[in-house]
């Protein structure tokens, strides 16, 4: 039996820009930078052109890889394809879809959506700027229940859905201080080794 596709859409970029518009903007930025750099540094225009072309190809390749992401919702499944792998979820396993339109983490708002199973474990989760409003609407109706919050922070979300957010979003201050201490430790080790070697 054919599994009817209800909705299918590629990911979008900021402000719903398409991949070709993003690549065109990147080409413009790098072209301008390539013209300016020789006047600021001791670099020839040929060297600046080569560097510009390399940067354009590298960033364009990255955008094209990331833009492969797509969401496909059928009568029985949600398929979320990323740049490198695809997550397939049977719709009868989705107990609840939770969409937070503005998740406030350390003062930075972002949208967030998670599909949860009966135990509250995330089957799939994503930030929402990657998807159009239509895709988000279809995803929030893909399970047995749906919850849409206009805004919330980890303090409101974690007690109700303990595993909805990844650890770094559920505990942003601990994540921040852990990252800071880790970076300071790395810098300390590098400086210590440098002092021993060159001391």
CSV table of C-alpha atoms in Angstrom, one decimal:
chain,number,residue,atom,x,y,z
A,1,UNK,CA,0.0,0.0,0.0
A,2,UNK,CA,1.3,3.4,-1.0
A,3,UNK,CA,2.1,5.7,2.0
A,4,UNK,CA,0.6,9.0,1.0
A,5,UNK,CA,2.9,12.1,1.5
A,6,UNK,CA,1.1,14.8,3.4
A,7,UNK,CA,3.9,17.4,3.4
A,8,UNK,CA,7.4,17.6,2.2
A,9,UNK,CA,9.8,20.6,2.3
A,10,UNK,CA,13.5,21.4,2.3
A,11,UNK,CA,15.0,23.3,5.1
A,12,UNK,CA,15.3,27.1,4.8
A,13,UNK,CA,17.8,29.5,6.0
A,14,UNK,CA,17.4,32.7,8.0
A,15,UNK,CA,14.3,34.7,7.0
A,16,UNK,CA,13.2,31.8,4.7
A,17,UNK,CA,16.1,32.5,2.3
A,18,UNK,CA,16.8,29.8,-0.3
A,19,UNK,CA,20.2,28.1,-0.7
A,20,UNK,CA,20.9,30.0,-3.9
A,21,UNK,CA,20.2,33.3,-2.4
A,22,UNK,CA,22.5,32.5,0.6
A,23,UNK,CA,25.3,31.4,-1.9
A,24,UNK,CA,24.8,34.6,-4.0
A,25,UNK,CA,25.1,36.7,-0.8
A,26,UNK,CA,28.3,34.8,0.2
A,27,UNK,CA,29.8,35.4,-3.2
A,28,UNK,CA,29.1,39.1,-2.9
A,29,UNK,CA,30.6,39.3,0.6
A,30,UNK,CA,33.8,37.4,-0.4
A,31,UNK,CA,34.2,39.4,-3.6
A,32,UNK,CA,34.1,42.7,-1.7
A,33,UNK,CA,36.5,41.3,0.9
A,34,UNK,CA,38.8,40.1,-1.9
A,35,UNK,CA,38.9,43.7,-3.3
A,36,UNK,CA,39.5,45.3,0.0
A,37,UNK,CA,42.2,43.0,1.5
A,38,UNK,CA,45.0,44.0,-1.0
A,39,UNK,CA,44.6,47.6,0.1
A,40,UNK,CA,44.9,46.7,3.8
A,41,UNK,CA,47.6,44.0,3.7
A,42,UNK,CA,50.6,43.2,1.6
A,43,UNK,CA,48.8,40.8,-0.6
A,44,UNK,CA,48.5,40.9,-4.4
A,45,UNK,CA,45.2,40.9,-6.2
A,46,UNK,CA,45.9,37.5,-7.6
A,47,UNK,CA,46.5,36.0,-4.2
A,48,UNK,CA,43.3,37.7,-2.9
A,49,UNK,CA,41.4,36.3,-5.9
A,50,UNK,CA,42.6,32.7,-5.2
A,51,UNK,CA,41.7,33.0,-1.5
A,52,UNK,CA,38.3,34.5,-2.4
A,53,UNK,CA,37.5,31.6,-4.9
A,54,UNK,CA,38.6,29.0,-2.3
A,55,UNK,CA,36.4,30.6,0.4
A,56,UNK,CA,33.4,30.8,-2.0
A,57,UNK,CA,33.8,27.2,-3.1
A,58,UNK,CA,34.2,26.0,0.6
A,59,UNK,CA,31.2,27.9,2.0
A,60,UNK,CA,29.0,27.1,-1.0
A,61,UNK,CA,29.8,23.4,-0.6
A,62,UNK,CA,28.8,23.7,3.1
A,63,UNK,CA,25.5,25.5,2.3
A,64,UNK,CA,24.7,22.9,-0.4
A,65,UNK,CA,25.4,20.0,2.0
A,66,UNK,CA,23.3,21.6,4.8
A,67,UNK,CA,20.5,22.4,2.4
A,68,UNK,CA,19.9,18.7,1.7
A,69,UNK,CA,17.9,18.6,5.0
A,70,UNK,CA,14.2,18.0,4.5
A,71,UNK,CA,11.1,16.9,6.4
A,72,UNK,CA,8.7,14.5,4.9
A,73,UNK,CA,5.5,13.7,6.7
A,74,UNK,CA,3.4,10.8,5.5
A,75,UNK,CA,0.2,9.1,6.8
A,76,UNK,CA,2.4,6.8,8.9
A,77,UNK,CA,5.9,8.4,9.3
A,78,UNK,CA,7.9,11.5,9.9
A,79,UNK,CA,11.2,11.4,8.0
A,80,UNK,CA,13.7,14.1,8.9
A,81,UNK,CA,16.7,14.0,6.6
A,82,UNK,CA,19.8,15.9,7.8
A,83,UNK,CA,22.9,16.6,5.9
A,84,UNK,CA,24.3,13.1,6.5
A,85,UNK,CA,21.6,10.9,7.9
A,86,UNK,CA,17.8,10.4,8.0
A,87,UNK,CA,15.7,9.9,11.1
A,88,UNK,CA,12.5,7.9,10.5
A,89,UNK,CA,9.8,7.9,13.1
A,90,UNK,CA,6.5,6.0,13.0
A,91,UNK,CA,3.7,8.5,13.8
A,92,UNK,CA,2.1,6.1,16.2
A,93,UNK,CA,5.2,6.4,18.4
A,94,UNK,CA,4.8,10.2,18.7
A,95,UNK,CA,2.8,10.8,21.9
A,96,UNK,CA,3.3,14.6,21.9
A,97,UNK,CA,4.7,17.3,19.7
A,98,UNK,CA,5.9,20.3,21.7
A,99,UNK,CA,6.6,23.6,19.9
A,100,UNK,CA,8.1,26.5,21.8
A,101,UNK,CA,7.9,29.6,19.6
A,102,UNK,CA,10.4,31.5,21.7
A,103,UNK,CA,12.7,29.5,23.9
A,104,UNK,CA,14.6,31.9,26.1
A,105,UNK,CA,18.1,30.6,27.0
A,106,UNK,CA,20.4,33.1,28.6
A,107,UNK,CA,18.4,35.9,27.1
A,108,UNK,CA,18.6,34.6,23.5
A,109,UNK,CA,15.3,33.6,22.1
A,110,UNK,CA,15.0,30.8,19.5
A,111,UNK,CA,12.2,28.6,18.4
A,112,UNK,CA,12.3,24.9,19.3
A,113,UNK,CA,10.3,21.8,18.4
A,114,UNK,CA,10.4,18.2,19.8
A,115,UNK,CA,8.6,15.0,19.0
A,116,UNK,CA,8.3,12.9,22.2
A,117,UNK,CA,7.4,9.3,22.8
A,118,UNK,CA,5.1,8.0,25.6
A,119,UNK,CA,8.0,8.1,28.1
A,120,UNK,CA,8.8,11.8,27.3
A,121,UNK,CA,11.9,10.8,25.4
A,122,UNK,CA,12.7,12.9,22.3
A,123,UNK,CA,12.3,11.0,19.1
A,124,UNK,CA,13.5,14.1,17.1
A,125,UNK,CA,14.1,17.7,18.0
A,126,UNK,CA,15.1,20.8,16.1
A,127,UNK,CA,15.4,24.6,16.3
A,128,UNK,CA,12.6,26.1,14.2
A,129,UNK,CA,14.4,28.7,12.1
A,130,UNK,CA,15.3,25.8,9.7
A,131,UNK,CA,11.7,25.2,8.7
A,132,UNK,CA,8.8,27.2,7.2
A,133,UNK,CA,5.7,27.9,9.3
A,134,UNK,CA,3.8,25.3,7.2
A,135,UNK,CA,6.3,22.6,8.0
A,136,UNK,CA,6.2,23.4,11.8
A,137,UNK,CA,2.4,23.3,11.7
A,138,UNK,CA,2.4,19.9,10.1
A,139,UNK,CA,5.0,18.6,12.5
A,140,UNK,CA,3.0,19.8,15.6
A,141,UNK,CA,0.0,17.8,14.4
A,142,UNK,CA,2.0,14.7,13.6
A,143,UNK,CA,1.4,13.1,17.1
A,144,UNK,CA,-1.5,12.2,19.3
A,145,UNK,CA,-1.2,15.4,21.3
A,146,UNK,CA,0.3,18.8,20.6
A,147,UNK,CA,1.4,21.6,22.8
A,148,UNK,CA,2.3,25.1,21.5
A,149,UNK,CA,3.9,27.6,23.9
A,150,UNK,CA,4.4,31.2,22.8
A,151,UNK,CA,7.5,31.6,25.0
A,152,UNK,CA,9.2,29.7,27.8
A,153,UNK,CA,12.5,29.1,29.4
A,154,UNK,CA,14.3,26.0,30.8
A,155,UNK,CA,12.8,26.7,34.2
A,156,UNK,CA,9.2,26.3,32.8
A,157,UNK,CA,10.1,23.4,30.4
A,158,UNK,CA,12.3,21.1,32.4
A,159,UNK,CA,9.8,20.3,35.2
A,160,UNK,CA,7.1,19.4,32.7
A,161,UNK,CA,9.3,17.7,30.0
A,162,UNK,CA,12.5,16.8,31.7
A,163,UNK,CA,14.2,15.4,28.5
A,164,UNK,CA,12.7,17.7,25.9
A,165,UNK,CA,15.8,19.9,25.8
A,166,UNK,CA,19.4,18.8,25.3
A,167,UNK,CA,21.5,19.2,28.5
A,168,UNK,CA,23.2,22.4,27.4
A,169,UNK,CA,19.9,24.1,26.8
A,170,UNK,CA,18.3,22.7,29.9
A,171,UNK,CA,21.2,23.8,32.1
A,172,UNK,CA,22.6,26.9,30.2
A,173,UNK,CA,24.6,28.3,33.1
A,174,UNK,CA,26.3,25.0,33.9
A,175,UNK,CA,27.1,24.5,30.2
A,176,UNK,CA,28.5,28.1,30.0
A,177,UNK,CA,30.7,27.7,33.1
A,178,UNK,CA,31.8,24.2,32.1
A,179,UNK,CA,32.8,25.4,28.6
A,180,UNK,CA,34.6,28.5,30.1
A,181,UNK,CA,36.5,26.4,32.6
A,182,UNK,CA,37.4,23.8,29.9
A,183,UNK,CA,38.8,26.6,27.6
A,184,UNK,CA,40.7,28.1,30.5
A,185,UNK,CA,42.2,24.7,31.3
A,186,UNK,CA,43.2,24.2,27.7
A,187,UNK,CA,44.8,27.6,27.6
A,188,UNK,CA,46.6,26.9,30.9
A,189,UNK,CA,48.0,23.6,29.6
A,190,UNK,CA,49.2,25.2,26.3
A,191,UNK,CA,50.9,28.0,28.2
A,192,UNK,CA,52.4,25.5,30.6
A,193,UNK,CA,53.8,23.3,27.8
A,194,UNK,CA,55.1,26.4,26.0
A,195,UNK,CA,56.8,27.6,29.1
A,196,UNK,CA,58.5,24.2,29.7
A,197,UNK,CA,59.6,23.8,26.1
A,198,UNK,CA,60.8,27.4,25.6
A,199,UNK,CA,61.5,28.2,29.2
